[in-house]
GROMACS .gro file of C-alpha atoms in nm:
model
  303
    1UNK     CA    1  -5.261  -9.585   4.254
    2UNK     CA    2  -5.189  -9.860   3.975
    3UNK     CA    3  -5.136  -9.489   3.776
    4UNK     CA    4  -4.928  -9.376   3.924
    5UNK     CA    5  -4.680  -9.669   3.912
    6UNK     CA    6  -4.730  -9.699   3.517
    7UNK     CA    7  -4.607  -9.371   3.542
    8UNK     CA    8  -4.285  -9.421   3.807
    9UNK     CA    9  -4.260  -9.759   3.561
   10UNK     CA   10  -4.200  -9.567   3.258
   11UNK     CA   11  -4.048  -9.296   3.291
   12UNK     CA   12  -3.770  -9.490   3.498
   13UNK     CA   13  -3.739  -9.719   3.168
   14UNK     CA   14  -3.678  -9.292   2.985
   15UNK     CA   15  -3.397  -9.282   3.198
   16UNK     CA   16  -3.257  -9.622   3.091
   17UNK     CA   17  -3.310  -9.531   2.765
   18UNK     CA   18  -3.172  -9.193   2.774
   19UNK     CA   19  -2.831  -9.325   3.003
   20UNK     CA   20  -2.798  -9.597   2.742
   21UNK     CA   21  -2.767  -9.365   2.405
   22UNK     CA   22  -2.556  -9.104   2.618
   23UNK     CA   23  -2.311  -9.394   2.792
   24UNK     CA   24  -2.245  -9.494   2.345
   25UNK     CA   25  -2.271  -9.172   2.288
   26UNK     CA   26  -1.968  -9.072   2.518
   27UNK     CA   27  -1.750  -9.389   2.383
   28UNK     CA   28  -1.811  -9.352   2.027
   29UNK     CA   29  -1.695  -8.935   2.011
   30UNK     CA   30  -1.488  -9.002   2.270
   31UNK     CA   31  -1.157  -8.734   2.281
   32UNK     CA   32  -0.876  -8.832   2.489
   33UNK     CA   33  -0.644  -8.572   2.578
   34UNK     CA   34  -0.317  -8.597   2.551
   35UNK     CA   35  -0.130  -8.671   2.911
   36UNK     CA   36   0.151  -8.408   2.815
   37UNK     CA   37  -0.095  -8.120   2.777
   38UNK     CA   38  -0.127  -8.112   3.114
   39UNK     CA   39   0.193  -8.112   3.190
   40UNK     CA   40   0.275  -7.856   2.996
   41UNK     CA   41  -0.021  -7.652   3.187
   42UNK     CA   42   0.118  -7.734   3.498
   43UNK     CA   43   0.487  -7.545   3.453
   44UNK     CA   44   0.290  -7.257   3.303
   45UNK     CA   45   0.214  -7.000   3.484
   46UNK     CA   46  -0.083  -6.946   3.426
   47UNK     CA   47  -0.137  -6.533   3.358
   48UNK     CA   48  -0.329  -6.662   3.028
   49UNK     CA   49  -0.238  -6.297   2.907
   50UNK     CA   50  -0.266  -6.406   2.518
   51UNK     CA   51   0.108  -6.288   2.488
   52UNK     CA   52   0.233  -6.605   2.344
   53UNK     CA   53  -0.063  -6.567   2.028
   54UNK     CA   54  -0.287  -6.843   2.148
   55UNK     CA   55  -0.603  -6.842   2.458
   56UNK     CA   56  -0.461  -6.963   2.735
   57UNK     CA   57  -0.177  -7.141   2.905
   58UNK     CA   58  -0.420  -7.388   2.789
   59UNK     CA   59  -0.410  -7.369   2.485
   60UNK     CA   60  -0.092  -7.275   2.433
   61UNK     CA   61   0.016  -7.611   2.601
   62UNK     CA   62  -0.191  -7.795   2.318
   63UNK     CA   63   0.041  -7.589   1.990
   64UNK     CA   64   0.374  -7.700   2.278
   65UNK     CA   65   0.240  -8.064   2.254
   66UNK     CA   66   0.178  -8.048   1.878
   67UNK     CA   67   0.461  -7.884   1.798
   68UNK     CA   68   0.653  -8.129   1.988
   69UNK     CA   69   0.498  -8.380   1.752
   70UNK     CA   70   0.673  -8.230   1.451
   71UNK     CA   71   0.957  -8.218   1.595
   72UNK     CA   72   1.012  -7.820   1.714
   73UNK     CA   73   0.926  -7.572   1.911
   74UNK     CA   74   1.038  -7.300   1.649
   75UNK     CA   75   0.805  -6.978   1.731
   76UNK     CA   76   0.652  -7.143   2.056
   77UNK     CA   77   0.732  -6.828   2.357
   78UNK     CA   78   0.597  -6.803   2.687
   79UNK     CA   79   0.648  -6.396   2.716
   80UNK     CA   80   0.604  -6.446   3.119
   81UNK     CA   81   0.779  -6.710   3.168
   82UNK     CA   82   1.035  -6.622   2.975
   83UNK     CA   83   1.347  -6.915   2.850
   84UNK     CA   84   1.305  -7.105   3.241
   85UNK     CA   85   1.023  -7.213   3.163
   86UNK     CA   86   1.014  -7.271   2.791
   87UNK     CA   87   1.362  -7.531   2.907
   88UNK     CA   88   1.079  -7.670   3.131
   89UNK     CA   89   0.864  -7.739   2.833
   90UNK     CA   90   1.073  -7.866   2.659
   91UNK     CA   91   1.194  -8.041   2.901
   92UNK     CA   92   0.912  -8.264   2.923
   93UNK     CA   93   0.886  -8.304   2.570
   94UNK     CA   94   1.161  -8.429   2.511
   95UNK     CA   95   1.338  -8.146   2.357
   96UNK     CA   96   1.576  -7.908   2.317
   97UNK     CA   97   1.511  -7.599   2.490
   98UNK     CA   98   1.653  -7.292   2.217
   99UNK     CA   99   1.739  -7.005   2.303
  100UNK     CA  100   1.516  -6.690   2.341
  101UNK     CA  101   1.584  -6.384   2.280
  102UNK     CA  102   1.430  -6.121   2.531
  103UNK     CA  103   1.245  -5.808   2.429
  104UNK     CA  104   1.084  -5.444   2.654
  105UNK     CA  105   0.779  -5.300   2.531
  106UNK     CA  106   0.924  -4.950   2.416
  107UNK     CA  107   0.724  -4.608   2.394
  108UNK     CA  108   0.775  -4.496   2.021
  109UNK     CA  109   0.708  -4.213   2.112
  110UNK     CA  110   0.862  -3.896   2.269
  111UNK     CA  111   0.512  -3.649   2.203
  112UNK     CA  112   0.548  -3.461   2.606
  113UNK     CA  113   0.354  -3.138   2.714
  114UNK     CA  114   0.678  -2.933   2.654
  115UNK     CA  115   0.752  -3.065   2.292
  116UNK     CA  116   0.403  -3.204   2.186
  117UNK     CA  117   0.185  -2.919   2.361
  118UNK     CA  118  -0.229  -2.899   2.346
  119UNK     CA  119  -0.477  -2.755   2.120
  120UNK     CA  120  -0.767  -2.942   2.262
  121UNK     CA  121  -0.934  -2.946   2.565
  122UNK     CA  122  -1.061  -3.286   2.659
  123UNK     CA  123  -1.332  -3.324   2.947
  124UNK     CA  124  -1.457  -3.689   2.906
  125UNK     CA  125  -1.387  -4.057   2.856
  126UNK     CA  126  -0.960  -4.092   3.002
  127UNK     CA  127  -0.920  -4.408   2.727
  128UNK     CA  128  -0.741  -4.357   2.401
  129UNK     CA  129  -1.014  -4.567   2.193
  130UNK     CA  130  -1.257  -4.309   2.305
  131UNK     CA  131  -1.035  -3.990   2.255
  132UNK     CA  132  -0.943  -4.129   1.896
  133UNK     CA  133  -1.358  -4.207   1.791
  134UNK     CA  134  -1.400  -3.853   1.898
  135UNK     CA  135  -1.082  -3.698   1.682
  136UNK     CA  136  -0.703  -3.666   1.684
  137UNK     CA  137  -0.658  -3.580   2.102
  138UNK     CA  138  -0.578  -3.271   2.268
  139UNK     CA  139  -0.285  -3.247   2.039
  140UNK     CA  140  -0.179  -3.153   1.681
  141UNK     CA  141  -0.035  -3.469   1.633
  142UNK     CA  142  -0.215  -3.777   1.454
  143UNK     CA  143   0.012  -4.047   1.506
  144UNK     CA  144   0.147  -3.986   1.849
  145UNK     CA  145   0.048  -4.164   2.155
  146UNK     CA  146  -0.294  -3.961   2.289
  147UNK     CA  147  -0.216  -3.971   2.707
  148UNK     CA  148  -0.569  -4.213   2.747
  149UNK     CA  149  -0.371  -4.487   2.961
  150UNK     CA  150  -0.478  -4.765   2.796
  151UNK     CA  151  -0.197  -4.952   2.780
  152UNK     CA  152  -0.130  -4.909   3.127
  153UNK     CA  153  -0.568  -5.092   3.194
  154UNK     CA  154  -0.417  -5.370   3.026
  155UNK     CA  155  -0.087  -5.454   3.130
  156UNK     CA  156  -0.215  -5.740   3.413
  157UNK     CA  157   0.195  -5.713   3.530
  158UNK     CA  158   0.234  -5.357   3.661
  159UNK     CA  159   0.496  -5.258   3.465
  160UNK     CA  160   0.317  -4.928   3.249
  161UNK     CA  161   0.272  -4.619   3.463
  162UNK     CA  162   0.129  -4.264   3.298
  163UNK     CA  163   0.357  -3.994   3.429
  164UNK     CA  164   0.156  -3.726   3.518
  165UNK     CA  165   0.454  -3.516   3.389
  166UNK     CA  166   0.522  -3.570   3.031
  167UNK     CA  167   0.131  -3.729   3.014
  168UNK     CA  168   0.322  -4.041   2.856
  169UNK     CA  169   0.365  -4.343   2.953
  170UNK     CA  170   0.666  -4.494   3.102
  171UNK     CA  171   0.759  -4.908   3.101
  172UNK     CA  172   0.950  -5.044   3.387
  173UNK     CA  173   1.181  -5.281   3.272
  174UNK     CA  174   1.205  -5.452   3.575
  175UNK     CA  175   0.838  -5.553   3.567
  176UNK     CA  176   0.777  -5.570   3.185
  177UNK     CA  177   0.718  -5.962   3.077
  178UNK     CA  178   0.658  -5.835   2.722
  179UNK     CA  179   0.325  -6.010   2.695
  180UNK     CA  180   0.262  -5.744   2.405
  181UNK     CA  181  -0.146  -5.697   2.593
  182UNK     CA  182  -0.008  -5.281   2.509
  183UNK     CA  183   0.123  -5.331   2.198
  184UNK     CA  184  -0.270  -5.457   2.079
  185UNK     CA  185  -0.417  -5.242   2.264
  186UNK     CA  186  -0.317  -4.941   2.156
  187UNK     CA  187  -0.514  -4.768   1.858
  188UNK     CA  188  -0.242  -4.581   1.722
  189UNK     CA  189   0.034  -4.860   1.805
  190UNK     CA  190   0.296  -4.639   1.899
  191UNK     CA  191   0.407  -4.911   2.201
  192UNK     CA  192   0.612  -5.211   2.008
  193UNK     CA  193   0.830  -5.484   2.163
  194UNK     CA  194   1.190  -5.491   2.050
  195UNK     CA  195   1.475  -5.693   2.214
  196UNK     CA  196   1.651  -5.593   2.504
  197UNK     CA  197   1.975  -5.571   2.356
  198UNK     CA  198   2.320  -5.605   2.518
  199UNK     CA  199   2.340  -5.465   2.866
  200UNK     CA  200   2.004  -5.346   2.753
  201UNK     CA  201   2.124  -5.129   2.546
  202UNK     CA  202   1.945  -5.005   2.167
  203UNK     CA  203   1.879  -4.752   1.942
  204UNK     CA  204   1.560  -4.622   1.921
  205UNK     CA  205   1.370  -4.390   1.690
  206UNK     CA  206   1.128  -4.246   1.899
  207UNK     CA  207   0.896  -4.128   1.679
  208UNK     CA  208   0.579  -4.250   1.452
  209UNK     CA  209   0.442  -3.943   1.279
  210UNK     CA  210   0.469  -4.032   0.905
  211UNK     CA  211   0.410  -3.632   0.814
  212UNK     CA  212   0.595  -3.464   0.549
  213UNK     CA  213   0.927  -3.311   0.798
  214UNK     CA  214   0.712  -2.947   0.819
  215UNK     CA  215   0.398  -3.029   0.942
  216UNK     CA  216   0.523  -3.307   1.114
  217UNK     CA  217   0.837  -3.001   1.279
  218UNK     CA  218   0.517  -2.814   1.367
  219UNK     CA  219   0.285  -3.037   1.533
  220UNK     CA  220   0.557  -3.118   1.812
  221UNK     CA  221   0.956  -3.034   1.828
  222UNK     CA  222   1.119  -3.432   1.884
  223UNK     CA  223   0.927  -3.552   1.593
  224UNK     CA  224   1.146  -3.725   1.324
  225UNK     CA  225   1.168  -3.498   1.034
  226UNK     CA  226   1.250  -3.779   0.739
  227UNK     CA  227   1.586  -3.572   0.670
  228UNK     CA  228   1.750  -3.920   0.621
  229UNK     CA  229   2.101  -3.776   0.729
  230UNK     CA  230   2.037  -4.058   1.038
  231UNK     CA  231   2.033  -4.383   0.677
  232UNK     CA  232   2.343  -4.188   0.580
  233UNK     CA  233   2.594  -4.149   0.876
  234UNK     CA  234   2.533  -4.527   0.955
  235UNK     CA  235   2.770  -4.754   0.868
  236UNK     CA  236   2.557  -5.072   0.908
  237UNK     CA  237   2.286  -5.036   0.677
  238UNK     CA  238   2.034  -5.026   0.992
  239UNK     CA  239   1.847  -4.781   0.964
  240UNK     CA  240   1.586  -4.719   0.662
  241UNK     CA  241   1.298  -4.423   0.542
  242UNK     CA  242   0.974  -4.525   0.453
  243UNK     CA  243   0.667  -4.274   0.446
  244UNK     CA  244   0.912  -3.968   0.602
  245UNK     CA  245   0.956  -4.140   0.917
  246UNK     CA  246   1.301  -4.300   0.991
  247UNK     CA  247   1.306  -4.675   1.130
  248UNK     CA  248   1.650  -4.848   1.334
  249UNK     CA  249   1.674  -5.269   1.319
  250UNK     CA  250   1.786  -5.394   1.564
  251UNK     CA  251   1.970  -5.649   1.431
  252UNK     CA  252   2.134  -5.505   1.170
  253UNK     CA  253   2.293  -5.196   1.453
  254UNK     CA  254   2.632  -5.225   1.616
  255UNK     CA  255   2.538  -4.936   1.881
  256UNK     CA  256   2.740  -4.672   1.773
  257UNK     CA  257   2.550  -4.404   1.845
  258UNK     CA  258   2.624  -4.211   1.529
  259UNK     CA  259   2.290  -4.139   1.399
  260UNK     CA  260   2.183  -3.989   1.719
  261UNK     CA  261   2.469  -3.763   1.681
  262UNK     CA  262   2.285  -3.712   1.341
  263UNK     CA  263   1.991  -3.634   1.435
  264UNK     CA  264   1.915  -3.239   1.439
  265UNK     CA  265   1.581  -3.316   1.626
  266UNK     CA  266   1.691  -3.588   1.911
  267UNK     CA  267   1.443  -3.855   1.727
  268UNK     CA  268   1.684  -4.134   1.826
  269UNK     CA  269   1.721  -4.209   2.172
  270UNK     CA  270   1.995  -4.454   2.350
  271UNK     CA  271   1.922  -4.698   2.606
  272UNK     CA  272   2.103  -4.757   2.875
  273UNK     CA  273   2.410  -4.615   2.799
  274UNK     CA  274   2.703  -4.494   2.969
  275UNK     CA  275   2.686  -4.138   2.967
  276UNK     CA  276   2.984  -4.001   2.708
  277UNK     CA  277   3.300  -3.830   2.817
  278UNK     CA  278   3.316  -3.493   2.751
  279UNK     CA  279   3.559  -3.457   2.395
  280UNK     CA  280   3.949  -3.234   2.569
  281UNK     CA  281   3.941  -2.912   2.469
  282UNK     CA  282   4.206  -2.879   2.142
  283UNK     CA  283   4.460  -2.603   2.291
  284UNK     CA  284   4.421  -2.247   2.082
  285UNK     CA  285   4.750  -2.291   1.794
  286UNK     CA  286   4.978  -2.020   1.829
  287UNK     CA  287   5.054  -1.822   1.519
  288UNK     CA  288   5.455  -1.843   1.467
  289UNK     CA  289   5.571  -1.497   1.469
  290UNK     CA  290   5.789  -1.391   1.190
  291UNK     CA  291   6.129  -1.265   1.310
  292UNK     CA  292   6.164  -0.895   1.242
  293UNK     CA  293   6.356  -0.743   1.035
  294UNK     CA  294   6.548  -0.390   1.060
  295UNK     CA  295   6.658  -0.151   0.908
  296UNK     CA  296   7.045   0.031   0.902
  297UNK     CA  297   6.892   0.341   1.025
  298UNK     CA  298   6.644   0.129   1.312
  299UNK     CA  299   6.955  -0.063   1.412
  300UNK     CA  300   7.214   0.299   1.472
  301UNK     CA  301   6.929   0.386   1.669
  302UNK     CA  302   6.883   0.057   1.905
  303UNK     CA  303   7.254   0.118   1.912
   0.00000   0.00000   0.00000
């Protein structure tokens, strides 16, 4: 009995000593969390999509508080919550909300089944990454969309769906939050986040093929061939040509659509513009008739 009692006492003393040591350690190494982090986290959508560039909404909240201490929230954006959420965050942190440029995911590829015929029958896992590891996909284009649907699977908001007819993903702009998950997932970097533009109007080169013109034209009917006509046509120097591929700078573009008319391959597309009015046909010009001069003999005949 005495042995059991001694063991209980020893265990009690060890437990007491351990609790004292833990308490002392917790006091010494305690990290106090700014209460503003919790308040900011409460107004965030808790999607934890990573579109802000931080590990979840709690990480973004901590980054916002740190940036607020430096005096500005420039560069901080919750793509899911958008402007309304950032206004709440700014209010909590005592700052003025900065107007944000709304963005949307854009598929920079028009390699539909009609434009880019399949040369290989792939009978494996329907994943872009798996197809890329197995080769160049089902078409001869080494740059375009693989059509595996990884982007659609990565989207938490149902904004991307695969079109069975074209074989390409389509973006529902009303559902897209520009979180960037599809951009990170795409192994060929075919999807880009671009400003929506005024009235959601924008001009985009729907091609990422960097092959030379003859090769690009062979693998896809709608590919950019790097002819440079759009560059010469643009009056605002918004288009650059690099590695046989044209690219439109959305900040410089004035939406005049001259490049769209100049592109011989139809690689440049306009979004959400009204239909062009047909040009009125010019009436055919009638050549002026010369006066008929009769000879004296012909005059006598006529008389």
